[in-house]
Every structure is written in C-alpha cells, then in structure tokens.
GROMACS .gro file of C-alpha atoms in nm:
model
  370
    1MET     CA    1   5.690   6.616   5.584
    2LYS     CA    2   5.534   6.443   5.887
    3VAL     CA    3   5.167   6.481   5.979
    4GLY     CA    4   5.049   6.367   6.322
    5VAL     CA    5   4.700   6.297   6.454
    6PRO     CA    6   4.681   6.252   6.833
    7LYS     CA    7   4.387   6.098   7.014
    8GLU     CA    8   4.145   6.364   7.138
    9SER     CA    9   4.189   6.415   7.512
   10LEU     CA   10   3.871   6.610   7.595
   11ALA     CA   11   3.624   6.396   7.789
   12GLY     CA   12   3.338   6.286   7.565
   13GLU     CA   13   3.504   6.385   7.236
   14ARG     CA   14   3.458   6.090   6.999
   15ARG     CA   15   3.565   6.250   6.672
   16VAL     CA   16   3.903   6.205   6.509
   17ALA     CA   17   4.069   6.474   6.298
   18LEU     CA   18   4.161   6.240   6.012
   19VAL     CA   19   3.973   5.933   5.887
   20PRO     CA   20   4.152   5.658   5.691
   21GLU     CA   21   4.024   5.770   5.350
   22ALA     CA   22   4.156   6.124   5.404
   23ALA     CA   23   4.482   5.980   5.536
   24ARG     CA   24   4.513   5.791   5.209
   25GLY     CA   25   4.490   6.122   5.022
   26LEU     CA   26   4.766   6.279   5.230
   27VAL     CA   27   4.991   5.975   5.181
   28LYS     CA   28   4.936   5.996   4.805
   29ALA     CA   29   5.040   6.362   4.826
   30GLY     CA   30   5.375   6.248   4.961
   31LEU     CA   31   5.319   6.318   5.330
   32GLN     CA   32   5.409   6.082   5.616
   33VAL     CA   33   5.100   6.032   5.832
   34SER     CA   34   5.119   5.910   6.192
   35ILE     CA   35   4.809   5.831   6.396
   36GLU     CA   36   4.819   5.778   6.771
   37ALA     CA   37   4.704   5.424   6.852
   38GLY     CA   38   4.330   5.423   6.922
   39ALA     CA   39   4.276   5.778   6.794
   40GLY     CA   40   3.997   5.669   6.563
   41SER     CA   41   3.844   5.393   6.775
   42SER     CA   42   3.567   5.608   6.929
   43ALA     CA   43   3.461   5.701   6.575
   44PHE     CA   44   3.478   5.332   6.470
   45PHE     CA   45   3.797   5.363   6.263
   46SER     CA   46   4.045   5.093   6.360
   47ASP     CA   47   4.422   5.121   6.370
   48ALA     CA   48   4.433   4.853   6.099
   49ALA     CA   49   4.226   5.074   5.868
   50TYR     CA   50   4.491   5.346   5.892
   51ILE     CA   51   4.775   5.101   5.833
   52ASP     CA   52   4.593   4.973   5.522
   53VAL     CA   53   4.607   5.320   5.362
   54GLY     CA   54   4.977   5.372   5.435
   55ALA     CA   55   4.965   5.560   5.764
   56ASN     CA   56   5.173   5.472   6.070
   57VAL     CA   57   5.019   5.394   6.408
   58THR     CA   58   5.232   5.543   6.683
   59ASP     CA   59   5.224   5.701   7.030
   60ALA     CA   60   5.106   6.046   7.142
   61ALA     CA   61   5.456   6.194   7.166
   62THR     CA   62   5.538   6.105   6.806
   63ALA     CA   63   5.204   6.232   6.675
   64LEU     CA   64   5.236   6.562   6.862
   65GLY     CA   65   5.600   6.600   6.757
   66SER     CA   66   5.515   6.607   6.387
   67ASP     CA   67   5.565   6.896   6.144
   68ALA     CA   68   5.187   6.939   6.119
   69VAL     CA   69   4.943   6.827   6.389
   70LEU     CA   70   4.572   6.783   6.320
   71LYS     CA   71   4.319   6.797   6.604
   72VAL     CA   72   3.950   6.858   6.661
   73GLN     CA   73   3.957   7.026   7.002
   74PRO     CA   74   4.203   7.293   7.121
   75PRO     CA   75   4.524   7.146   7.265
   76THR     CA   76   4.575   7.110   7.638
   77PRO     CA   77   4.878   7.281   7.802
   78GLU     CA   78   5.057   6.946   7.805
   79GLU     CA   79   4.988   6.894   7.435
   80VAL     CA   80   5.111   7.245   7.350
   81GLY     CA   81   5.435   7.164   7.534
   82ARG     CA   82   5.491   6.865   7.307
   83LEU     CA   83   5.457   7.066   6.985
   84HIS     CA   84   5.789   7.180   6.844
   85SER     CA   85   5.878   7.533   6.742
   86GLY     CA   86   5.784   7.600   6.380
   87ALA     CA   87   5.521   7.324   6.370
   88VAL     CA   88   5.174   7.379   6.228
   89LEU     CA   89   4.860   7.300   6.427
   90ILE     CA   90   4.513   7.286   6.272
   91SER     CA   91   4.208   7.252   6.498
   92PHE     CA   92   3.905   7.435   6.633
   93LEU     CA   93   4.092   7.681   6.854
   94GLN     CA   94   3.792   7.901   6.945
   95PRO     CA   95   4.005   8.193   7.073
   96ALA     CA   96   3.709   8.348   7.255
   97THR     CA   97   3.704   8.066   7.509
   98ASN     CA   98   4.062   7.934   7.486
   99ALA     CA   99   4.280   8.238   7.541
  100ASP     CA  100   4.534   8.045   7.750
  101ALA     CA  101   4.587   7.789   7.473
  102VAL     CA  102   4.635   8.064   7.213
  103ARG     CA  103   4.893   8.244   7.429
  104ALA     CA  104   5.075   7.916   7.492
  105LEU     CA  105   5.085   7.834   7.120
  106ALA     CA  106   5.234   8.177   7.045
  107LYS     CA  107   5.496   8.129   7.317
  108GLN     CA  108   5.582   7.785   7.173
  109GLU     CA  109   5.626   7.951   6.830
  110VAL     CA  110   5.366   7.723   6.671
  111SER     CA  111   5.184   7.834   6.355
  112ALA     CA  112   4.829   7.758   6.468
  113PHE     CA  113   4.531   7.764   6.233
  114SER     CA  114   4.173   7.767   6.357
  115LEU     CA  115   3.900   7.623   6.139
  116ASP     CA  116   3.642   7.852   6.297
  117LEU     CA  117   3.830   8.147   6.143
  118VAL     CA  118   3.845   8.020   5.784
  119PRO     CA  119   3.703   8.300   5.565
  120ARG     CA  120   3.356   8.236   5.423
  121ILE     CA  121   3.447   8.255   5.056
  122SER     CA  122   3.367   8.016   4.769
  123ARG     CA  123   3.722   7.881   4.747
  124ALA     CA  124   3.715   7.784   5.115
  125GLN     CA  125   3.385   7.594   5.115
  126SER     CA  126   3.559   7.255   5.137
  127MET     CA  127   3.739   7.380   5.450
  128ASP     CA  128   3.426   7.513   5.622
  129ALA     CA  129   3.420   7.293   5.929
  130LEU     CA  130   3.178   7.524   6.107
  131SER     CA  131   2.914   7.441   5.847
  132SER     CA  132   2.991   7.069   5.823
  133GLN     CA  133   2.965   7.022   6.199
  134ALA     CA  134   2.668   7.258   6.236
  135GLY     CA  135   2.463   7.049   5.994
  136ILE     CA  136   2.522   6.743   6.209
  137ALA     CA  137   2.438   6.935   6.527
  138GLY     CA  138   2.111   7.062   6.378
  139TYR     CA  139   2.004   6.711   6.277
  140LYS     CA  140   2.098   6.550   6.608
  141SER     CA  141   1.933   6.828   6.812
  142VAL     CA  142   1.593   6.732   6.675
  143LEU     CA  143   1.644   6.363   6.749
  144LEU     CA  144   1.742   6.451   7.107
  145ALA     CA  145   1.436   6.674   7.141
  146ALA     CA  146   1.206   6.403   7.007
  147ASN     CA  147   1.359   6.152   7.247
  148HIS     CA  148   1.301   6.375   7.551
  149LEU     CA  149   0.963   6.519   7.454
  150PRO     CA  150   0.678   6.321   7.617
  151LYS     CA  151   0.470   6.362   7.301
  152PHE     CA  152   0.463   6.250   6.939
  153PHE     CA  153   0.614   6.479   6.680
  154PRO     CA  154   0.366   6.400   6.397
  155LEU     CA  155  -0.010   6.438   6.370
  156LEU     CA  156  -0.175   6.103   6.441
  157MET     CA  157  -0.539   6.017   6.372
  158THR     CA  158  -0.633   5.695   6.548
  159ALA     CA  159  -0.943   5.515   6.667
  160ALA     CA  160  -0.848   5.626   7.017
  161GLY     CA  161  -0.842   5.991   6.918
  162THR     CA  162  -0.640   6.251   6.734
  163VAL     CA  163  -0.293   6.351   6.847
  164ALA     CA  164  -0.192   6.706   6.755
  165PRO     CA  165   0.157   6.753   6.608
  166ALA     CA  166   0.438   6.894   6.819
  167ARG     CA  167   0.516   7.262   6.774
  168VAL     CA  168   0.885   7.337   6.719
  169LEU     CA  169   1.047   7.681   6.725
  170VAL     CA  170   1.394   7.709   6.572
  171MET     CA  171   1.589   8.024   6.659
  172GLY     CA  172   1.857   8.095   6.403
  173ALA     CA  173   1.829   7.974   6.043
  174GLY     CA  174   2.193   7.917   5.957
  175VAL     CA  175   2.324   7.572   5.861
  176ALA     CA  176   2.231   7.414   6.197
  177GLY     CA  177   1.892   7.582   6.208
  178LEU     CA  178   1.796   7.485   5.854
  179GLN     CA  179   1.893   7.124   5.921
  180ALA     CA  180   1.687   7.132   6.243
  181ILE     CA  181   1.389   7.269   6.049
  182ALA     CA  182   1.418   7.003   5.779
  183THR     CA  183   1.452   6.719   6.031
  184SER     CA  184   1.160   6.844   6.242
  185ARG     CA  185   0.943   6.863   5.931
  186ARG     CA  186   1.041   6.509   5.830
  187LEU     CA  187   0.924   6.392   6.172
  188GLY     CA  188   0.592   6.565   6.119
  189ALA     CA  189   0.617   6.865   6.351
  190VAL     CA  190   0.471   7.208   6.285
  191VAL     CA  191   0.776   7.435   6.263
  192GLU     CA  192   0.831   7.806   6.308
  193ALA     CA  193   1.169   7.972   6.264
  194TYR     CA  194   1.316   8.311   6.342
  195ASP     CA  195   1.638   8.476   6.231
  196VAL     CA  196   1.767   8.832   6.251
  197ARG     CA  197   1.856   8.806   5.880
  198PRO     CA  198   1.542   8.844   5.667
  199ALA     CA  199   1.736   8.706   5.369
  200VAL     CA  200   1.688   8.349   5.500
  201LYS     CA  201   1.308   8.375   5.483
  202ASP     CA  202   1.283   8.197   5.147
  203GLU     CA  203   1.504   7.911   5.268
  204VAL     CA  204   1.283   7.863   5.575
  205HIS     CA  205   0.969   7.859   5.360
  206SER     CA  206   1.125   7.613   5.116
  207LEU     CA  207   1.156   7.362   5.401
  208GLY     CA  208   0.789   7.393   5.492
  209ALA     CA  209   0.828   7.609   5.801
  210THR     CA  210   0.676   7.945   5.892
  211PHE     CA  211   0.916   8.239   5.916
  212LEU     CA  212   0.843   8.469   6.209
  213GLU     CA  213   0.871   8.831   6.105
  214LEU     CA  214   0.926   9.074   6.391
  215PRO     CA  215   0.920   9.455   6.373
  216LEU     CA  216   1.296   9.475   6.424
  217GLU     CA  217   1.580   9.599   6.205
  218ALA     CA  218   1.787   9.342   6.011
  219GLN     CA  219   2.117   9.231   6.167
  220GLU     CA  220   2.317   9.112   5.865
  221GLY     CA  221   2.691   9.073   5.925
  222THR     CA  222   2.982   8.985   5.700
  223GLY     CA  223   3.031   8.648   5.534
  224GLY     CA  224   2.665   8.552   5.571
  225TYR     CA  225   2.676   8.559   5.951
  226ALA     CA  226   2.454   8.764   6.177
  227ARG     CA  227   2.634   9.053   6.341
  228GLU     CA  228   2.655   9.097   6.716
  229GLN     CA  229   2.336   9.257   6.847
  230SER     CA  230   2.303   9.532   7.105
  231GLU     CA  231   2.146   9.457   7.443
  232ASP     CA  232   1.854   9.685   7.354
  233PHE     CA  233   1.788   9.486   7.037
  234LEU     CA  234   1.804   9.156   7.227
  235ARG     CA  235   1.565   9.288   7.493
  236ARG     CA  236   1.306   9.390   7.234
  237GLN     CA  237   1.354   9.060   7.053
  238ARG     CA  238   1.292   8.860   7.370
  239GLU     CA  239   0.976   9.057   7.442
  240LEU     CA  240   0.840   8.983   7.094
  241LEU     CA  241   0.935   8.613   7.102
  242GLY     CA  242   0.810   8.536   7.453
  243ASP     CA  243   0.463   8.418   7.349
  244ARG     CA  244   0.604   8.201   7.065
  245VAL     CA  245   0.845   8.030   7.306
  246ALA     CA  246   0.563   7.968   7.556
  247ALA     CA  247   0.347   7.810   7.284
  248SER     CA  248   0.621   7.570   7.168
  249ASP     CA  249   0.678   7.209   7.269
  250VAL     CA  250   1.038   7.223   7.149
  251VAL     CA  251   1.270   7.522   7.117
  252ILE     CA  252   1.602   7.475   6.937
  253THR     CA  253   1.842   7.767   6.964
  254THR     CA  254   2.134   7.794   6.724
  255ALA     CA  255   2.235   8.161   6.738
  256ALA     CA  256   2.611   8.204   6.754
  257ILE     CA  257   2.855   8.471   6.641
  258PRO     CA  258   3.200   8.326   6.565
  259GLY     CA  259   3.449   8.432   6.828
  260ARG     CA  260   3.188   8.589   7.056
  261LYS     CA  261   2.976   8.487   7.353
  262ALA     CA  262   2.637   8.354   7.246
  263PRO     CA  263   2.348   8.602   7.284
  264ILE     CA  264   2.073   8.528   7.537
  265LEU     CA  265   1.752   8.468   7.342
  266VAL     CA  266   1.549   8.275   7.600
  267THR     CA  267   1.529   8.406   7.956
  268ALA     CA  268   1.451   8.209   8.270
  269ASP     CA  269   1.107   8.373   8.279
  270MET     CA  270   1.037   8.258   7.923
  271VAL     CA  271   1.129   7.902   8.021
  272ARG     CA  272   0.892   7.912   8.321
  273ARG     CA  273   0.607   8.006   8.085
  274MET     CA  274   0.656   7.690   7.876
  275ARG     CA  275   0.432   7.388   7.934
  276PRO     CA  276   0.563   7.111   8.163
  277GLY     CA  277   0.756   6.854   7.960
  278SER     CA  278   0.865   7.103   7.694
  279VAL     CA  279   1.223   7.075   7.572
  280ILE     CA  280   1.490   7.330   7.486
  281VAL     CA  281   1.800   7.218   7.298
  282ASP     CA  282   2.064   7.490   7.311
  283LEU     CA  283   2.328   7.445   7.042
  284ALA     CA  284   2.521   7.748   7.166
  285ALA     CA  285   2.587   7.591   7.507
  286GLU     CA  286   2.965   7.579   7.460
  287THR     CA  287   2.986   7.957   7.414
  288GLY     CA  288   2.759   8.046   7.704
  289GLY     CA  289   2.423   7.940   7.563
  290ASN     CA  290   2.124   8.115   7.406
  291CYS     CA  291   1.912   8.019   7.705
  292GLU     CA  292   1.970   8.180   8.041
  293LEU     CA  293   1.932   7.845   8.221
  294THR     CA  294   2.160   7.640   7.997
  295LYS     CA  295   2.421   7.421   8.164
  296ALA     CA  296   2.665   7.281   7.909
  297GLY     CA  297   2.656   6.903   7.886
  298GLU     CA  298   2.323   6.861   8.066
  299ILE     CA  299   1.987   6.778   7.913
  300ILE     CA  300   1.727   6.832   8.184
  301GLN     CA  301   1.500   7.082   8.029
  302VAL     CA  302   1.771   7.281   7.858
  303GLY     CA  303   2.129   7.234   7.751
  304THR     CA  304   2.351   7.021   7.533
  305ARG     CA  305   2.714   7.006   7.434
  306ASN     CA  306   2.924   6.891   7.138
  307LEU     CA  307   2.643   6.727   6.944
  308PRO     CA  308   2.863   6.640   6.643
  309SER     CA  309   3.058   6.407   6.872
  310LEU     CA  310   2.739   6.202   6.919
  311MET     CA  311   2.760   6.115   6.548
  312PRO     CA  312   3.136   6.054   6.529
  313VAL     CA  313   3.147   5.855   6.204
  314HIS     CA  314   3.007   6.118   5.970
  315ALA     CA  315   3.124   6.410   6.183
  316SER     CA  316   3.481   6.279   6.154
  317GLN     CA  317   3.446   6.213   5.781
  318LEU     CA  318   3.330   6.566   5.711
  319TYR     CA  319   3.575   6.732   5.949
  320SER     CA  320   3.858   6.525   5.805
  321LYS     CA  321   3.781   6.660   5.458
  322ASN     CA  322   3.784   7.016   5.593
  323VAL     CA  323   4.111   6.981   5.785
  324SER     CA  324   4.301   6.787   5.516
  325THR     CA  325   4.200   7.037   5.246
  326LEU     CA  326   4.333   7.323   5.457
  327LEU     CA  327   4.653   7.131   5.529
  328LEU     CA  328   4.719   7.069   5.160
  329LEU     CA  329   4.680   7.442   5.097
  330LEU     CA  330   4.973   7.496   5.336
  331VAL     CA  331   5.195   7.241   5.162
  332LYS     CA  332   5.400   7.285   4.844
  333ASP     CA  333   5.613   7.005   4.701
  334GLY     CA  334   5.581   6.799   5.017
  335ALA     CA  335   5.694   7.075   5.255
  336LEU     CA  336   5.521   7.343   5.458
  337LYS     CA  337   5.505   7.676   5.279
  338LEU     CA  338   5.283   7.934   5.444
  339ASP     CA  339   5.171   8.194   5.192
  340PHE     CA  340   5.026   8.480   5.393
  341ASN     CA  341   4.923   8.655   5.072
  342ASP     CA  342   4.653   8.389   5.046
  343GLU     CA  343   4.327   8.512   5.200
  344ILE     CA  344   4.250   8.173   5.355
  345VAL     CA  345   4.595   8.125   5.508
  346LYS     CA  346   4.599   8.477   5.648
  347GLY     CA  347   4.242   8.461   5.779
  348ALA     CA  348   4.269   8.123   5.954
  349CYS     CA  349   4.613   8.170   6.111
  350VAL     CA  350   4.598   8.258   6.480
  351THR     CA  351   4.963   8.239   6.592
  352HIS     CA  352   5.290   8.253   6.396
  353ASP     CA  353   5.654   8.331   6.478
  354GLY     CA  354   5.582   8.372   6.847
  355ALA     CA  355   5.294   8.619   6.811
  356ILE     CA  356   4.915   8.624   6.786
  357VAL     CA  357   4.872   8.741   6.427
  358ASN     CA  358   4.495   8.724   6.379
  359PRO     CA  359   4.346   9.063   6.478
  360ARG     CA  360   4.015   8.919   6.595
  361ALA     CA  361   4.181   8.643   6.796
  362LYS     CA  362   4.422   8.894   6.950
  363GLU     CA  363   4.132   9.115   7.054
  364LEU     CA  364   3.951   8.821   7.214
  365VAL     CA  365   4.260   8.697   7.399
  366GLU     CA  366   4.333   9.045   7.532
  367ALA     CA  367   3.971   9.084   7.644
  368ALA     CA  368   3.989   8.750   7.827
  369THR     CA  369   4.301   8.868   8.010
  370LYS     CA  370   4.136   9.179   8.154
   0.00000   0.00000   0.00000
C-alpha cells in the first residue's frame, strides 16, 4: 500500500503531515511512504531525513496519486483532481468552511477522513489532533500577546518603582485555554478565566487562575465540548463580561464549537472600552472569530490565524502522531480495510463511495449551499 504526503499549498502553512520518525513507523508496518520533495522543509525536516527512515522523496503528482494521502489543510480543487477514486485522504477538512472541497471529494469517490471529527473517546486520544494543535495555539497565543503588549507581564519591584502585573482574561478553558492560562501564569500575569462549562472550574483554579462565575445556565455539550449557545445566552454573557474585558490588558478567546461558526464573545463596543495598547488574541479567527473586529491573519489589536504553524516542529510531530495512528487503524495486513462498525472510522469519515456519509458534515455542506 502506498502512502503519500504532499507539500502543503496553503500560504503560510509550515506544518507537514508526517515527520520522519512517524514515517519510520509506517515503513516498519509494511507501507510504502512517498514524501513530496521539500514537504518537510518549512518544519525543518529535510528530504534526507525521510530517505534515512526508508521513505521515498518524489513529486506532488506521485504523492497525491497514492492509496492514502496525508495532509494538514483541506485539499485544493487541483489536489482533489489528482486523487484517484477509492483513495483515502486524512486531513483537517473542516466541513463547515470547506463545503466545496467536501463535495469535490465525494464526486471524486475519495474516502475522506477529517481529524476534527474524530470522536472524543478514550481509544481515540492518540488521534485527537484538535487537542494536540490547540495546546500549541494556547501556548503561542500568550507569547504573541506578551510580544505586542507595551507592558511587562510579571510584577516587578525596582528602585525606580513598582510595576503592576498584566491582567489576562482567557475565554474558554478547553485545551487551548488551559495552556494559555498556564503560560500566562508562568510569565507572572494575574489571570482570570471564564467558560460556559462549570466543570472546568477546578482545572482553572489548579493553574492559579480565578474562575469567573456568572449567573448563567451551564452549556455542557457532548464529548466534553461546549454546546452551541443561543443568541439570547450570548447577549447576556457579553453584558456580564463587558467590565472584565475592559479591565484586562490581554484577552485571549478560544471558544469554538467543532463544525460551527465561532460565537461572538467580544463586541466592537467592548473593544473600544479597553485601555489603549491592550491586546486581543482570537484563536477562533479561522471560523469567524470570537471578537467582532477580528480579521484572520492580522494582529493589530485583534486577530490571529493558524498559530500551530508558527511552531511547525512540535506541531508537526504531534499532528504526525495523530494522523499516522488513524491511518494504521484503517489498514489491515498492509492494505486498506475500512471497518465502518468501528466508532472512530464511522465518526471521522466524511465522504465514501461518492457520497457525504457523515451526518454533521452533510448538514453543514447543505447549509453552506443555501
């Protein structure tokens, strides 16, 4: 069975779907691994490193023409056209924002698996790319905030006077949020955090932050995620959080619902109430943003995009483990064997046999068409 890894074509994407060490594991499992020349260079993995572990370095057409293709970003229309019928694709498909790609994959009769749809169960933890990449994003978001904030993060007591610590508000205490809290605390900031799931309160406190408790009903969803909130709930939440946002030097927003548009947590009016020089880092920028003023890819006062790609070495290492573990689940005796009785296979599969087979993805694609 042939496994191909093309170079990522999205501007600014520095990750690679398979690092040499993971390629070694696939080769040992009896798979033929082909890497497009230069695919790992932006993440500091040389072509020679892949050759050393038994992989082949080839061109884009060969990589995309493999039995199984591993990517980070969704494929472009041109890339979909190079996939052959019956092939397997594993990547972050994000059906909510890539309906055209999903439809094209179904038409091409590709069995496409999306890592953002892997069920959140114990057996799938090693395939949970959402969590692995969110941890990196949470860490990097704080470093970006500290770099742009015209103040120190820690308390400083000097002969020239005392410098008060920065005040950081983290909205959303999932994997990214908890990492942002921990990193902010390590840098010496005073940290507050808010989440619609009261169950994360103890985790927030364990990291040395204050958990903001609002007189609102809990919004627990399935699989540990928050569920989608009503507009009335979001309005009341914004009213209650307005003063906390205004008092913060840094606001880091991480609220996202897989497969859905990000909820607006910070309005333009809330931003105007913040002190000059304050920073907002919006980790939900790629799905519309938690801040009303967010522009994906820009860091002026708000906005950011694809933070894991700014740390391509470790982001690629972790993602590579996620994607290769899922691939090996789809392989039996060196050949593809898709067992749709398996909860993980069924949950992560988006297209198969010319149709969109994931109910949630189908709903999102149909909604995008209207």
